[in-house]
Amino acid sequence: MTLAEYVVWFQDLGKDDVEHVGGKNASLGEMISNLSAAGVSVPGGFATTAEAFREFLEHNNLTQKINEALSALDVEDVVALAKTGEEIRRWVVEAPFQPALDKAIRDAYAQIGEGNADLPVAVRSSATAEDLPDASFAGQQETFLNIRGVDSVMIAVKEVFASLFNDRAISYRVHQGFDHKLVALSAGVQRMVRSETGAAGVMFSMDTESGFKDVVFITASYGLGEMVVQGAVNPDEFYVHKKTLLNKKPAVLRRNLGSKMQKMIYGAEGSAGKSVEIVDVDKDERIRYCLTDAQVENLSRQAIEIEKHYGMPMDIEWALDGDDGKLYIVQARPETVKSRSDVNVMERYLLKQTGKVLVEGRSIGQRIGAGKVRIVTNIKEMDKVQPGDVLVTDMTDPDWEPVMKRAAAIITNRGGRTCHAAIIARELGVPAIVGCGDATELLKDGQEVTASCAEGDTGKIYEGQLEFDIQRNSIESMPKLPFKIMMNVGNPDRAFDFAGLPNQGVGLARLEFIINRMIGVHPKALLNYDSMPQDVKQNVDKRTAGYGDPVDFYVEKLVEGVSTLAAAFHPEKVIVRLSDFKSNEYANLIGGKLYEPEEENPMLGFRGASRYISENFRDCFELECRAMKKVRDEMGFTNVELMVPFVRTVGEAEQVIELLAKNGLKRGENGLRVIMMCELPTNALLADEFLQHFDGFSIGSNDLTQLTLGLDRDSGIVSHLFDERDPAVKKLLKMAIDACNEQGKYIGICGQGPSDHPDLAKWLMEQGISSVSLNPDSVLDTWFYLAEKHGN
């Protein structure tokens, strides 16, 4: 071999060189060669070759010795796996480099240092079978950061070579069907990015949980990125909408503040094992996002370019240099889980019971698992976990892969949704709940629990083994219907997931769900923050961390919730119902009791349009208007339409429309449609008059039925009389439908009725309704039922 065949500069490599330098290094070369002009910044460096690695093994008579040891190994025997792996790694570390490879690495490091004999570099593994589109190999080999001086680099390269025979790598290759003899290792030596004074993390060019491809998902924490990759911290999270970003509009959809308790920084020594140290993050830094929106959007643009170049969703590691303020890409590999799943088969896990919630964290995967808790404090205790147990630990890493696949669910104190353990859990199809904080303290060994990742971003661990269903439906051949099926979606956490169901938009997005779940504070308490009691202020401070001021927090969280829904279903319509809390519900928010009246019957009290136009709530309503205006006019989500609830009189209708216009939401401007909830008998009886002020009706069958029949459906004594199919209710429904159709205006229904009664949906279809908005869990069944009836 010539000297050039031992090391290759990244800029001389491309994606076709996987066999030569492994997936990771080939990808770095591909990006440097092809994407620099598109704004993708990758630090330079060099790679040792697979040929050099194979020659190294031969030079030390290790090839046959290693193959014999591995062929005799049963990887399911965890003890034997650990013993064999340790022995092979010792053979590799103790073997000397062949002289030509030794010289090639030393010369290349001197060249990259340009006279700096102490240049800090990252030394990473890159296996010839890793980072392929059908196998992630995430974290299978080692990474060494802040390696300084040529002797330290030589040691790190040797450790990287040995890491091909980590327990996790040996086990993973067997399970993925890779022949050990055919896999070789390349060491990548790359200039360090000073993220120890900045931030770093992982991003995906799609949503990792739902497979939704129109967003970039970014995780970020202070210091070197290994803490995020390992799952040692709970990072900040951001979602960015690709189309909005490319249209040069504000594109950050969601922000979630992570605790970021610790960070990894450069150690005093630049040798493997001592090159980094972990320190606590200052409290004032923890309560701030570690990236600005501009930096989040910059990263997203780079992710979009990388995805476009490779033609597939990508898993990307990035770093922000705190010294030069620039963002760099340090790795990119194909995303391997969601991009492989069958998009035509809908699999839904549904809890049939609820119970006491013991612990909460970030959900990984959208499944449910139940079993006995097994608390494992370190890798030596893995034998405690039997098939079907729930693995509970501080943090897993890819070394735990042999036991992770046995578990019914995985629960960790630390970690974010892009850490290696989360990637492996997704690939294994095991539900995981990460970043719980104190799961190992709150859960008891042997205790029966249910881990649910099927309820959104927040994963919940319930007491006891609860019953759940698994529904699988094929959506390949959804039959045509003569009207639109839309969805009722309140929870932005589930938006990307629900967007995968066949639908024609969202017929009801409840603003109060966003206020309750994402804000939790009464708007008056935020507007009057300075005069709040100290205990309320403390609560508000905790909630509003990371945002400019309390009022900005309220507006921005509304924007995040609504824009997430708008992006998920774009370009289909998303009809957002303005807040419809009753006084007792508002009182339950932080600070709410200071502002809400005591009402005997809140359902018939201070709510809906009456609240918006009243002097003492108008300033709160104006915050909602500010948020809706930003979503539509600044971010460009003109698929968002507004809906006004509980309009008692035509005079109220007129005043609300005027108030909306005064706050920059004028009907017809920028294509804005304003719909009215038709939920009072008076709305149907005076439909023609109400429709003078609105662009259509959306029928709220729950309240309409209660108010028509004069009953409270929550009263067990009379609840048996509650039925949306009552002749009186149907008569009012028909009046509303006919009035809208005569005026050529929108008419839909978003109440519970059609979800509960497919025959009511069929009747509405026959009356000429434009759309029926259903709860997501009833969409497929109702769709097929209606198609069958329509065909008859």
PDB file of N, CA and C in Angstrom, residues 82-113:
ATOM      1  N   ALA A  82     -19.756  -9.956  27.217  1.00  0.00           N
ATOM      2  CA  ALA A  82     -18.904  -8.968  27.887  1.00  0.00           C
ATOM      3  C   ALA A  82     -17.460  -9.459  27.967  1.00  0.00           C
ATOM      4  N   LYS A  83     -17.283 -10.741  28.302  1.00  0.00           N
ATOM      5  CA  LYS A  83     -15.935 -11.305  28.457  1.00  0.00           C
ATOM      6  C   LYS A  83     -15.189 -11.337  27.120  1.00  0.00           C
ATOM      7  N   THR A  84     -15.885 -11.815  26.067  1.00  0.00           N
ATOM      8  CA  THR A  84     -15.245 -11.918  24.744  1.00  0.00           C
ATOM      9  C   THR A  84     -14.910 -10.535  24.192  1.00  0.00           C
ATOM     10  N   GLY A  85     -15.853  -9.598  24.310  1.00  0.00           N
ATOM     11  CA  GLY A  85     -15.630  -8.238  23.814  1.00  0.00           C
ATOM     12  C   GLY A  85     -14.439  -7.588  24.488  1.00  0.00           C
ATOM     13  N   GLU A  86     -14.358  -7.733  25.806  1.00  0.00           N
ATOM     14  CA  GLU A  86     -13.250  -7.133  26.561  1.00  0.00           C
ATOM     15  C   GLU A  86     -11.900  -7.714  26.121  1.00  0.00           C
ATOM     16  N   GLU A  87     -11.870  -9.015  25.896  1.00  0.00           N
ATOM     17  CA  GLU A  87     -10.635  -9.688  25.496  1.00  0.00           C
ATOM     18  C   GLU A  87     -10.166  -9.207  24.116  1.00  0.00           C
ATOM     19  N   ILE A  88     -11.087  -9.128  23.157  1.00  0.00           N
ATOM     20  CA  ILE A  88     -10.721  -8.694  21.801  1.00  0.00           C
ATOM     21  C   ILE A  88     -10.238  -7.237  21.826  1.00  0.00           C
ATOM     22  N   ARG A  89     -10.915  -6.388  22.580  1.00  0.00           N
ATOM     23  CA  ARG A  89     -10.508  -4.980  22.646  1.00  0.00           C
ATOM     24  C   ARG A  89      -9.097  -4.849  23.232  1.00  0.00           C
ATOM     25  N   ARG A  90      -8.788  -5.679  24.224  1.00  0.00           N
ATOM     26  CA  ARG A  90      -7.445  -5.643  24.811  1.00  0.00           C
ATOM     27  C   ARG A  90      -6.397  -6.038  23.770  1.00  0.00           C
ATOM     28  N   TRP A  91      -6.697  -7.074  22.963  1.00  0.00           N
ATOM     29  CA  TRP A  91      -5.759  -7.485  21.909  1.00  0.00           C
ATOM     30  C   TRP A  91      -5.458  -6.307  20.973  1.00  0.00           C
ATOM     31  N   VAL A  92      -6.540  -5.582  20.588  1.00  0.00           N
ATOM     32  CA  VAL A  92      -6.385  -4.484  19.622  1.00  0.00           C
ATOM     33  C   VAL A  92      -5.577  -3.338  20.225  1.00  0.00           C
ATOM     34  N   VAL A  93      -5.917  -2.943  21.450  1.00  0.00           N
ATOM     35  CA  VAL A  93      -5.258  -1.800  22.083  1.00  0.00           C
ATOM     36  C   VAL A  93      -3.766  -2.074  22.321  1.00  0.00           C
ATOM     37  N   GLU A  94      -3.457  -3.312  22.638  1.00  0.00           N
ATOM     38  CA  GLU A  94      -2.060  -3.647  22.950  1.00  0.00           C
ATOM     39  C   GLU A  94      -1.211  -3.855  21.699  1.00  0.00           C
ATOM     40  N   ALA A  95      -1.852  -4.007  20.529  1.00  0.00           N
ATOM     41  CA  ALA A  95      -1.098  -4.257  19.290  1.00  0.00           C
ATOM     42  C   ALA A  95      -0.513  -2.949  18.753  1.00  0.00           C
ATOM     43  N   PRO A  96       0.742  -2.975  18.255  1.00  0.00           N
ATOM     44  CA  PRO A  96       1.336  -1.748  17.705  1.00  0.00           C
ATOM     45  C   PRO A  96       0.834  -1.458  16.285  1.00  0.00           C
ATOM     46  N   PHE A  97       0.771  -0.163  15.927  1.00  0.00           N
ATOM     47  CA  PHE A  97       0.475   0.200  14.538  1.00  0.00           C
ATOM     48  C   PHE A  97       1.613  -0.288  13.633  1.00  0.00           C
ATOM     49  N   GLN A  98       1.259  -0.677  12.402  1.00  0.00           N
ATOM     50  CA  GLN A  98       2.309  -0.922  11.426  1.00  0.00           C
ATOM     51  C   GLN A  98       2.993   0.427  11.117  1.00  0.00           C
ATOM     52  N   PRO A  99       4.301   0.453  10.858  1.00  0.00           N
ATOM     53  CA  PRO A  99       5.056   1.718  10.720  1.00  0.00           C
ATOM     54  C   PRO A  99       4.457   2.690   9.704  1.00  0.00           C
ATOM     55  N   ALA A 100       3.946   2.179   8.564  1.00  0.00           N
ATOM     56  CA  ALA A 100       3.432   3.082   7.522  1.00  0.00           C
ATOM     57  C   ALA A 100       2.189   3.828   8.002  1.00  0.00           C
ATOM     58  N   LEU A 101       1.308   3.144   8.725  1.00  0.00           N
ATOM     59  CA  LEU A 101       0.093   3.800   9.237  1.00  0.00           C
ATOM     60  C   LEU A 101       0.469   4.801  10.323  1.00  0.00           C
ATOM     61  N   ASP A 102       1.385   4.409  11.183  1.00  0.00           N
ATOM     62  CA  ASP A 102       1.862   5.293  12.250  1.00  0.00           C
ATOM     63  C   ASP A 102       2.352   6.620  11.655  1.00  0.00           C
ATOM     64  N   LYS A 103       3.199   6.526  10.632  1.00  0.00           N
ATOM     65  CA  LYS A 103       3.766   7.729   9.984  1.00  0.00           C
ATOM     66  C   LYS A 103       2.676   8.557   9.306  1.00  0.00           C
ATOM     67  N   ALA A 104       1.737   7.877   8.624  1.00  0.00           N
ATOM     68  CA  ALA A 104       0.681   8.587   7.882  1.00  0.00           C
ATOM     69  C   ALA A 104      -0.182   9.426   8.821  1.00  0.00           C
ATOM     70  N   ILE A 105      -0.542   8.867   9.982  1.00  0.00           N
ATOM     71  CA  ILE A 105      -1.394   9.604  10.939  1.00  0.00           C
ATOM     72  C   ILE A 105      -0.611  10.792  11.508  1.00  0.00           C
ATOM     73  N   ARG A 106       0.639  10.569  11.878  1.00  0.00           N
ATOM     74  CA  ARG A 106       1.452  11.646  12.470  1.00  0.00           C
ATOM     75  C   ARG A 106       1.629  12.804  11.472  1.00  0.00           C
ATOM     76  N   ASP A 107       1.907  12.460  10.214  1.00  0.00           N
ATOM     77  CA  ASP A 107       2.110  13.502   9.193  1.00  0.00           C
ATOM     78  C   ASP A 107       0.818  14.297   8.958  1.00  0.00           C
ATOM     79  N   ALA A 108      -0.321  13.578   8.893  1.00  0.00           N
ATOM     80  CA  ALA A 108      -1.604  14.244   8.624  1.00  0.00           C
ATOM     81  C   ALA A 108      -1.985  15.171   9.781  1.00  0.00           C
ATOM     82  N   TYR A 109      -1.751  14.737  11.034  1.00  0.00           N
ATOM     83  CA  TYR A 109      -2.084  15.576  12.195  1.00  0.00           C
ATOM     84  C   TYR A 109      -1.217  16.841  12.191  1.00  0.00           C
ATOM     85  N   ALA A 110       0.062  16.678  11.830  1.00  0.00           N
ATOM     86  CA  ALA A 110       0.956  17.852  11.764  1.00  0.00           C
ATOM     87  C   ALA A 110       0.459  18.832  10.705  1.00  0.00           C
ATOM     88  N   GLN A 111      -0.036  18.296   9.598  1.00  0.00           N
ATOM     89  CA  GLN A 111      -0.508  19.151   8.502  1.00  0.00           C
ATOM     90  C   GLN A 111      -1.782  19.899   8.895  1.00  0.00           C
ATOM     91  N   ILE A 112      -2.703  19.187   9.565  1.00  0.00           N
ATOM     92  CA  ILE A 112      -3.981  19.821   9.954  1.00  0.00           C
ATOM     93  C   ILE A 112      -3.726  20.902  11.008  1.00  0.00           C
ATOM     94  N   GLY A 113      -2.678  20.700  11.830  1.00  0.00           N
ATOM     95  CA  GLY A 113      -2.376  21.657  12.901  1.00  0.00           C
ATOM     96  C   GLY A 113      -1.703  22.922  12.411  1.00  0.00           C
TER      97      GLY A 113
END
